Structure formats: structure tokens, C-alpha cells
């Protein structure tokens, strides 16, 4: 719904959204739970990737109470490959808190939602707006791009000041439009039309009022400060194999990749990877191992750094494996590997191990 107080461009945007938006599963059932799960999955992740994960997740955990009753290991197993695993752990933790302390219903305001694990101010605003109709601006990367172009703002979009400025400009607009449709319209416009490299201005519902288009500034906006280059670390991991089983270690719950299973190993710190891997296995598990052969080499980029990962097949010589750094260790048979939650690179190494004749 729009009323007379909405500027013409906002009404045009909402009208465009209603006729042109993508049919996404969480839009078919915009229950608070579905909106919450989708918003968490969409953090740092493309819509195309999320669609399949969302369907599997909702199939297994159709309600908040089903999620709250689940084991976190199963949640992480379904999250495998989606990355940023703290999102899955926090989703589970928040579901348990809502079930235990809030009568099983998500709070409806952005401020109250932001008190739950894994929901910051952006996601709180998105859920409150899309699921409960709160009249609050949702300012993500798409929104920053669209409106710095639309209003011709030449300020660094990485700064909090620009976000606050846009939120202040958008708040009165939201008083005159349906906040659900308006906020989704801006996000959709940023994803489909006002794209970073080649926006389709000629099909844009905002073209008549867009300052960047009128002034020829589209290619110059948004302004971004320079991002520091991400450092690259050399990492060595060991597939320690004994009696047809491979040794896995579970990371502590807090911190990066917390709760996932992994192969023992770590940063090389200038040592050759085949030397570093023997040291790391001893430090982490107490086992003395011998390197048999190099299994594979992978590259992977995280948000703040990249890794060059060297994986070796090793055999134990002396000692018994114990969890000196992680929470737990286990010897895993090939048939059990599909049941443990691991990060993408670990899965790639395990797949290479299973494909090798060494591990049958
Ligand atoms: S006219 Fe072009 S630059 Fe302006 S909002 Fe639309 S797509 Fe973006």
C-alpha cells in the first residue's frame, strides 16, 4: 500500500517490485521463521546459492521448535558448503533461546531481534520489516549502491556516516509506503537492475529522478575506500590413516569454523609444508606421524585472508591420538564421513582421500 505522502519515485519502485520480483521460496511463505532463516543464509551469500540450502533446511527443520530441538551437529551438517558457520550455530542458539525464554515466538521489533545471537542491526531491521511490517529502513550493500547513485552521494559507503545518512533520508519515505514491499523492492532493484558494474538504467523505475543518471555519475558511484590486500597463509593438513580410518578433530564451539570437524594441521610459518604438518599433528593430537605422500593442494579465500592448503597422507608411528587443541578426536571410516560437518576445503581433501587407493 502507498499513500499520498509517498514520493512518486517510491510509489513507482513499489509498483515495479510487485510486477517484476523473483519468485523466491521465502517470499512464498513470509512467516517470521522463514524470513529469519533466509536472512541469515543470505548474509554474505548469493541468492542462487541460498535457494537449495533454504529448501533442505526448511524441509528438515520446518518450525522454530524443530530447530530448537535439533542437535547442533545436524544443523552444521546441513550448513556445510554455505560457509560462515557461526551463522548456523547462532541460528540454533537463538532458536533455543526463543523456545525457552520467549514462548517460541520471534520478537517483532528490530531492536528486540538484534538482542538474539547472530542478528545484528541490519538483519534485525530486515526481519522486523519483511516479517512484521515495521517501518524501518534496511540498509545493506545493495541499498547503499542504489541510493548513493539515486541521490548522487559522493561519500565512502564503508563509513557508518553514510549508512546513517541514508537511513535518515529513507525513514520519512517509509511512512508512506508498505515497508515490506519497499525494502524488498530496493534490494531487488540493487540485485537485478542497479547492479555494480553495468546497471540497466533504461529499464529502471527510478530513472526519472536518479541524480547519477541525470549527471552521468553512474560509473563513479558508489565511492569505496581501498580495501587492504588479503594476506595469504600456507597451511598444511594431515589425513592420518590407520586401519582404514582417518583421524578427525572437532574445533571448539567459539571462533572461526567452531564446532566443525577438521583434519589436524595448521599454518606452516615458513617451514616446508611436509615438515610443518608432522609438527602440527604432534602438537594437536600427541601423535607422531610419517608423511607417506602429498594428496592434493588447494587455494581458498576467507573474508580477511587466503590460504594455500597442502594436504598429506600420513601414517601414525607412535602415540595415541587425543584432543590437545580441539574438543574431541575420532577415527572415521569412509562410510561415516558423510555424517560429519566439515568446512568446504576439508570436504575437498576428504573426497580426494576417498578417491585415492590408500583409503578403502
Ligand atoms: S537509473 Fe541507473 S543508476 Fe539510477 S537507480 Fe536506476 S539503475 Fe541505478
Short mmCIF file of C-alpha atoms and ligand atoms in Angstrom, two decimals:
data_model
loop_
_atom_site.label_atom_id
_atom_site.label_comp_id
_atom_site.label_asym_id
_atom_site.label_seq_id
_atom_site.Cartn_x
_atom_site.Cartn_y
_atom_site.Cartn_z
CA UNK A 1 0.00 0.00 0.00
CA UNK A 2 1.21 3.53 -0.78
CA UNK A 3 -0.49 6.76 0.22
CA UNK A 4 -0.33 10.41 -0.79
CA UNK A 5 2.71 11.10 1.37
CA UNK A 6 4.91 8.70 -0.61
CA UNK A 7 7.11 10.41 -3.21
CA UNK A 8 6.29 9.42 -6.78
CA UNK A 9 9.58 7.61 -7.21
CA UNK A 10 8.87 5.38 -4.14
CA UNK A 11 5.43 4.50 -5.48
CA UNK A 12 6.98 3.67 -8.88
CA UNK A 13 9.57 1.47 -7.20
CA UNK A 14 6.98 -0.48 -5.20
CA UNK A 15 4.82 -0.88 -8.29
CA UNK A 16 7.81 -2.21 -10.25
CA UNK A 17 8.60 -4.69 -7.46
CA UNK A 18 5.07 -6.04 -7.36
CA UNK A 19 5.12 -6.82 -11.06
CA UNK A 20 8.77 -7.85 -11.52
CA UNK A 21 10.13 -9.55 -8.41
CA UNK A 22 11.67 -13.01 -8.44
CA UNK A 23 9.64 -15.91 -7.09
CA UNK A 24 11.83 -16.96 -4.15
CA UNK A 25 10.80 -19.65 -1.65
CA UNK A 26 10.96 -17.39 1.41
CA UNK A 27 8.69 -14.89 -0.34
CA UNK A 28 6.05 -17.57 -0.90
CA UNK A 29 5.87 -18.19 2.85
CA UNK A 30 6.99 -14.97 4.55
CA UNK A 31 6.44 -16.37 8.08
CA UNK A 32 8.79 -14.81 10.65
CA UNK A 33 10.69 -18.11 10.92
CA UNK A 34 11.17 -18.45 7.14
CA UNK A 35 12.21 -14.79 6.79
CA UNK A 36 14.67 -15.19 9.66
CA UNK A 37 16.28 -18.35 8.23
CA UNK A 38 16.53 -16.79 4.75
CA UNK A 39 18.01 -13.52 6.01
CA UNK A 40 20.69 -15.37 7.98
CA UNK A 41 21.55 -17.56 4.98
CA UNK A 42 21.65 -14.54 2.65
CA UNK A 43 24.32 -12.79 4.75
CA UNK A 44 27.44 -12.74 2.53
CA UNK A 45 25.87 -15.33 0.21
CA UNK A 46 24.23 -15.14 -3.21
CA UNK A 47 20.51 -15.80 -3.66
CA UNK A 48 21.17 -18.61 -6.20
CA UNK A 49 23.29 -20.46 -3.65
CA UNK A 50 20.84 -19.98 -0.79
CA UNK A 51 17.75 -21.35 -2.58
CA UNK A 52 18.81 -25.02 -2.35
CA UNK A 53 20.14 -24.73 1.20
CA UNK A 54 16.97 -22.98 2.33
CA UNK A 55 14.74 -25.72 0.87
CA UNK A 56 16.74 -28.52 2.54
CA UNK A 57 16.87 -26.65 5.85
CA UNK A 58 13.13 -25.93 5.94
CA UNK A 59 12.40 -29.50 4.93
CA UNK A 60 14.35 -30.83 7.90
CA UNK A 61 13.50 -28.02 10.37
CA UNK A 62 10.08 -26.70 9.27
CA UNK A 63 9.46 -24.81 12.53
CA UNK A 64 11.43 -22.90 15.09
CA UNK A 65 10.73 -25.59 17.69
CA UNK A 66 12.05 -28.31 15.35
CA UNK A 67 15.28 -26.32 15.01
CA UNK A 68 15.50 -25.71 18.76
CA UNK A 69 15.16 -29.44 19.48
CA UNK A 70 17.84 -30.46 16.93
CA UNK A 71 21.45 -31.30 17.63
CA UNK A 72 23.81 -28.53 16.53
CA UNK A 73 25.90 -31.09 14.60
CA UNK A 74 22.95 -31.79 12.33
CA UNK A 75 22.40 -28.07 11.77
CA UNK A 76 26.05 -27.65 10.79
CA UNK A 77 25.86 -30.70 8.51
CA UNK A 78 23.01 -29.02 6.58
CA UNK A 79 25.01 -25.78 6.55
CA UNK A 80 28.08 -27.47 5.06
CA UNK A 81 29.37 -25.62 1.99
CA UNK A 82 27.39 -22.44 2.76
CA UNK A 83 30.32 -21.01 4.75
CA UNK A 84 30.37 -18.60 7.70
CA UNK A 85 29.39 -21.44 10.02
CA UNK A 86 28.90 -19.16 13.03
CA UNK A 87 25.62 -18.24 11.33
CA UNK A 88 24.33 -21.81 11.68
CA UNK A 89 25.48 -22.14 15.27
CA UNK A 90 23.92 -18.79 16.22
CA UNK A 91 20.67 -19.63 14.44
CA UNK A 92 20.42 -22.79 16.51
CA UNK A 93 21.38 -20.98 19.72
CA UNK A 94 18.81 -18.23 19.06
CA UNK A 95 16.08 -20.81 18.32
CA UNK A 96 16.76 -22.46 21.68
CA UNK A 97 16.61 -19.10 23.45
CA UNK A 98 13.34 -18.11 21.73
CA UNK A 99 11.83 -21.51 22.57
CA UNK A 100 12.97 -21.41 26.20
CA UNK A 101 12.56 -17.73 27.09
CA UNK A 102 10.15 -16.12 24.61
CA UNK A 103 7.38 -18.68 24.33
CA UNK A 104 8.54 -19.88 20.91
CA UNK A 105 7.72 -16.65 19.03
CA UNK A 106 10.30 -14.36 17.49
CA UNK A 107 10.13 -10.79 18.79
CA UNK A 108 8.63 -8.37 16.26
CA UNK A 109 10.79 -5.25 16.64
CA UNK A 110 14.22 -4.71 15.11
CA UNK A 111 15.62 -3.68 18.50
CA UNK A 112 14.44 -6.85 20.25
CA UNK A 113 15.50 -9.09 17.37
CA UNK A 114 19.01 -7.61 17.46
CA UNK A 115 19.38 -8.99 21.02
CA UNK A 116 19.35 -12.56 19.68
CA UNK A 117 22.57 -14.38 18.68
CA UNK A 118 23.56 -13.79 15.04
CA UNK A 119 21.08 -10.94 14.43
CA UNK A 120 22.75 -7.55 14.15
CA UNK A 121 21.10 -4.23 13.40
CA UNK A 122 20.83 -4.88 9.64
CA UNK A 123 19.28 -8.36 9.94
CA UNK A 124 17.04 -7.23 12.80
CA UNK A 125 15.69 -4.43 10.60
CA UNK A 126 15.22 -6.80 7.66
CA UNK A 127 13.26 -9.39 9.69
CA UNK A 128 11.18 -6.74 11.52
CA UNK A 129 10.32 -5.06 8.25
CA UNK A 130 9.74 -8.09 5.99
CA UNK A 131 8.04 -10.35 8.54
CA UNK A 132 6.28 -7.87 10.84
CA UNK A 133 5.88 -4.72 8.73
CA UNK A 134 7.97 -2.41 10.94
CA UNK A 135 8.57 0.92 9.17
CA UNK A 136 12.35 0.85 9.38
CA UNK A 137 14.98 1.27 6.63
CA UNK A 138 17.09 -1.77 5.76
CA UNK A 139 20.49 -0.56 4.60
CA UNK A 140 22.66 -3.27 3.05
CA UNK A 141 25.21 -3.13 0.23
CA UNK A 142 22.53 -3.11 -2.48
CA UNK A 143 20.65 -0.29 -0.78
CA UNK A 144 23.84 1.75 -0.36
CA UNK A 145 24.62 1.39 -4.05
CA UNK A 146 21.12 2.26 -5.24
CA UNK A 147 20.67 5.34 -3.07
CA UNK A 148 24.15 6.82 -3.30
CA UNK A 149 23.51 6.76 -7.04
CA UNK A 150 19.91 7.91 -6.77
CA UNK A 151 20.79 10.90 -4.57
CA UNK A 152 24.29 11.44 -6.04
CA UNK A 153 26.19 10.97 -2.75
CA UNK A 154 29.99 11.00 -3.15
CA UNK A 155 30.98 9.65 0.28
CA UNK A 156 32.68 6.37 1.20
CA UNK A 157 29.95 3.73 1.57
CA UNK A 158 32.14 1.83 4.04
CA UNK A 159 31.59 4.51 6.67
CA UNK A 160 28.82 4.40 9.28
CA UNK A 161 28.08 8.03 8.49
CA UNK A 162 26.78 7.19 5.00
CA UNK A 163 24.58 4.40 6.37
CA UNK A 164 23.16 6.75 8.99
CA UNK A 165 22.60 9.44 6.37
CA UNK A 166 20.68 7.08 4.09
CA UNK A 167 18.63 5.69 6.99
CA UNK A 168 17.66 9.26 7.93
CA UNK A 169 16.62 10.06 4.34
CA UNK A 170 14.65 6.82 3.98
CA UNK A 171 12.74 6.94 7.28
CA UNK A 172 10.18 9.57 6.16
CA UNK A 173 9.74 7.75 2.84
CA UNK A 174 8.79 4.58 4.71
CA UNK A 175 5.95 6.40 6.44
CA UNK A 176 4.05 6.45 3.14
CA UNK A 177 4.73 3.00 1.66
CA UNK A 178 4.31 -0.66 2.54
CA UNK A 179 7.64 -1.28 4.32
CA UNK A 180 7.69 -4.96 3.30
CA UNK A 181 7.41 -4.20 -0.39
CA UNK A 182 9.52 -1.05 -0.33
CA UNK A 183 12.52 -2.61 1.40
CA UNK A 184 12.37 -5.72 -0.75
CA UNK A 185 11.98 -3.52 -3.84
CA UNK A 186 15.21 -1.66 -3.13
CA UNK A 187 17.10 -4.90 -2.52
CA UNK A 188 15.64 -6.41 -5.67
CA UNK A 189 16.48 -3.33 -7.72
CA UNK A 190 20.08 -3.49 -6.48
CA UNK A 191 20.32 -7.17 -7.37
CA UNK A 192 18.59 -7.09 -10.77
CA UNK A 193 18.82 -3.58 -12.23
CA UNK A 194 21.13 -1.20 -10.38
CA UNK A 195 24.00 -3.71 -10.43
CA UNK A 196 27.59 -2.79 -9.52
CA UNK A 197 29.21 -2.92 -12.99
CA UNK A 198 26.56 -2.43 -15.67
CA UNK A 199 23.27 -1.12 -14.31
CA UNK A 200 20.29 -1.31 -16.65
CA UNK A 201 19.26 2.31 -16.21
CA UNK A 202 16.94 2.32 -19.21
CA UNK A 203 14.69 -0.26 -17.55
CA UNK A 204 14.93 1.25 -14.06
CA UNK A 205 11.75 2.57 -12.38
CA UNK A 206 13.85 5.28 -10.69
CA UNK A 207 15.37 6.73 -13.87
CA UNK A 208 13.22 9.87 -13.92
CA UNK A 209 14.53 11.02 -10.51
CA UNK A 210 18.01 9.46 -10.46
CA UNK A 211 20.71 12.08 -9.96
CA UNK A 212 23.60 9.83 -11.01
CA UNK A 213 21.83 9.01 -14.27
CA UNK A 214 20.98 12.65 -14.99
CA UNK A 215 24.53 13.85 -14.24
CA UNK A 216 26.48 10.96 -15.84
CA UNK A 217 27.88 9.77 -12.49
CA UNK A 218 26.64 6.19 -12.57
CA UNK A 219 30.09 4.64 -13.19
CA UNK A 220 31.66 6.73 -10.40
CA UNK A 221 29.24 5.66 -7.69
CA UNK A 222 29.27 4.22 -5.11
CA UNK A 223 32.57 5.53 -3.71
CA UNK A 224 34.56 2.92 -1.82
CA UNK A 225 37.71 3.29 0.24
CA UNK A 226 40.54 0.99 -0.76
CA UNK A 227 40.44 -2.45 0.85
CA UNK A 228 43.74 -3.77 2.15
CA UNK A 229 45.05 -6.79 0.23
CA UNK A 230 44.19 -10.07 1.98
CA UNK A 231 47.30 -11.90 3.22
CA UNK A 232 47.92 -15.48 2.07
CA UNK A 233 48.91 -18.15 4.62
CA UNK A 234 50.46 -21.51 3.74
CA UNK A 235 48.64 -24.26 5.63
CA UNK A 236 49.45 -27.98 5.89
CA UNK A 237 46.93 -30.65 6.98
CA UNK A 238 47.29 -34.38 7.53
CA UNK A 239 44.96 -37.20 6.58
CA UNK A 240 46.32 -39.59 9.21
CA UNK A 241 45.11 -43.05 8.23
CA UNK A 242 45.10 -46.11 10.49
CA UNK A 243 43.31 -49.40 9.84
CA UNK A 244 41.09 -47.88 7.14
CA UNK A 245 40.02 -44.88 9.27
CA UNK A 246 41.07 -41.23 9.10
CA UNK A 247 41.68 -39.03 12.14
CA UNK A 248 39.40 -36.01 12.57
CA UNK A 249 39.44 -33.37 15.28
CA UNK A 250 36.48 -31.20 16.34
CA UNK A 251 37.10 -27.46 16.66
CA UNK A 252 35.95 -25.71 19.86
CA UNK A 253 32.49 -24.11 19.54
CA UNK A 254 33.59 -20.47 19.70
CA UNK A 255 35.59 -18.84 16.93
CA UNK A 256 36.04 -19.44 13.24
CA UNK A 257 34.59 -22.72 11.90
CA UNK A 258 33.68 -23.60 15.52
CA UNK A 259 32.02 -26.99 16.01
CA UNK A 260 33.16 -28.36 12.64
CA UNK A 261 35.35 -31.41 12.23
CA UNK A 262 38.72 -30.98 10.53
CA UNK A 263 41.98 -32.70 9.67
CA UNK A 264 44.81 -31.88 12.07
CA UNK A 265 47.25 -29.25 10.79
CA UNK A 266 47.83 -25.51 10.69
CA UNK A 267 49.96 -22.65 9.39
CA UNK A 268 53.44 -23.50 8.14
CA UNK A 269 55.10 -20.29 9.42
CA UNK A 270 57.94 -20.51 6.88
CA UNK A 271 58.61 -24.25 7.29
CA UNK A 272 58.21 -26.62 4.39
CA UNK A 273 54.61 -27.96 4.44
CA UNK A 274 55.75 -31.60 4.79
CA UNK A 275 57.79 -30.68 7.89
CA UNK A 276 55.15 -28.38 9.38
CA UNK A 277 52.41 -31.00 9.07
CA UNK A 278 54.31 -33.51 11.25
CA UNK A 279 54.84 -30.85 13.95
CA UNK A 280 51.22 -29.71 13.86
CA UNK A 281 49.82 -33.24 14.18
CA UNK A 282 52.04 -33.86 17.23
CA UNK A 283 51.04 -30.50 18.82
CA UNK A 284 47.33 -31.01 18.22
CA UNK A 285 46.89 -34.73 18.86
CA UNK A 286 50.07 -36.08 20.50
CA UNK A 287 50.58 -38.49 17.60
CA UNK A 288 53.98 -38.88 15.89
CA UNK A 289 53.35 -39.47 12.19
CA UNK A 290 55.29 -40.13 8.99
CA UNK A 291 54.32 -38.44 5.72
CA UNK A 292 53.52 -41.02 3.02
CA UNK A 293 52.69 -38.73 0.08
CA UNK A 294 51.17 -35.41 -0.85
CA UNK A 295 47.48 -35.86 -1.56
CA UNK A 296 46.48 -32.50 -3.06
CA UNK A 297 46.88 -28.73 -2.93
CA UNK A 298 44.01 -26.22 -2.75
CA UNK A 299 43.51 -22.47 -2.64
CA UNK A 300 40.69 -20.87 -0.65
CA UNK A 301 39.73 -17.30 0.23
CA UNK A 302 38.12 -16.29 3.52
CA UNK A 303 36.86 -12.79 4.31
CA UNK A 304 40.13 -11.46 5.70
CA UNK A 305 42.79 -13.82 4.36
CA UNK A 306 43.51 -16.50 1.79
CA UNK A 307 45.14 -19.90 2.26
CA UNK A 308 47.25 -22.20 0.12
CA UNK A 309 46.47 -25.59 1.64
CA UNK A 310 48.79 -28.62 1.28
CA UNK A 311 47.25 -31.97 2.26
CA UNK A 312 49.35 -35.05 3.06
CA UNK A 313 48.51 -38.67 3.72
CA UNK A 314 50.32 -39.72 6.91
CA UNK A 315 50.69 -42.86 8.99
CA UNK A 316 50.93 -42.91 12.79
CA UNK A 317 54.24 -44.13 14.21
CA UNK A 318 53.85 -43.76 17.97
CA UNK A 319 51.42 -42.32 20.50
CA UNK A 320 47.64 -42.32 20.94
CA UNK A 321 45.51 -39.56 19.43
CA UNK A 322 43.94 -37.17 21.92
CA UNK A 323 42.33 -33.72 21.69
CA UNK A 324 45.16 -31.44 22.80
CA UNK A 325 43.80 -28.40 20.89
CA UNK A 326 40.28 -29.30 19.73
CA UNK A 327 37.27 -30.56 21.70
CA UNK A 328 37.35 -34.17 20.56
CA UNK A 329 39.06 -36.56 18.13
CA UNK A 330 37.67 -39.57 16.30
CA UNK A 331 38.82 -42.15 13.77
CA UNK A 332 36.33 -42.07 10.92
CA UNK A 333 35.59 -44.85 8.41
CA UNK A 334 34.83 -43.85 4.79
CA UNK A 335 31.11 -44.57 5.25
CA UNK A 336 30.93 -42.19 8.25
CA UNK A 337 32.47 -39.19 6.51
CA UNK A 338 29.15 -38.06 5.07
CA UNK A 339 27.64 -37.70 8.54
CA UNK A 340 30.17 -35.23 9.98
CA UNK A 341 30.02 -31.46 9.39
CA UNK A 342 33.23 -30.12 7.86
CA UNK A 343 34.32 -26.96 6.04
CA UNK A 344 34.46 -26.89 2.25
CA UNK A 345 38.25 -27.35 1.99
CA UNK A 346 38.20 -30.27 4.43
CA UNK A 347 35.47 -31.91 2.35
CA UNK A 348 37.58 -31.49 -0.78
CA UNK A 349 40.57 -33.13 0.88
CA UNK A 350 38.41 -35.99 2.23
CA UNK A 351 36.94 -36.52 -1.25
CA UNK A 352 40.48 -36.73 -2.66
CA UNK A 353 41.40 -39.19 0.09
CA UNK A 354 38.39 -41.42 -0.60
CA UNK A 355 39.24 -41.36 -4.31
CA UNK A 356 42.83 -42.45 -3.59
CA UNK A 357 43.66 -46.13 -3.35
CA UNK A 358 45.11 -45.53 0.10
CA UNK A 359 41.75 -45.24 1.83
CA UNK A 360 39.40 -48.09 1.01
S1 LIG B 1 18.74 4.94 -13.01
FE1 LIG B 1 20.54 3.62 -13.10
S2 LIG B 1 21.92 4.38 -11.51
FE2 LIG B 1 19.89 5.29 -11.12
S3 LIG B 1 18.97 3.89 -9.64
FE3 LIG B 1 18.32 3.24 -11.65
S4 LIG B 1 19.80 1.68 -12.31
FE4 LIG B 1 20.67 2.78 -10.57
#
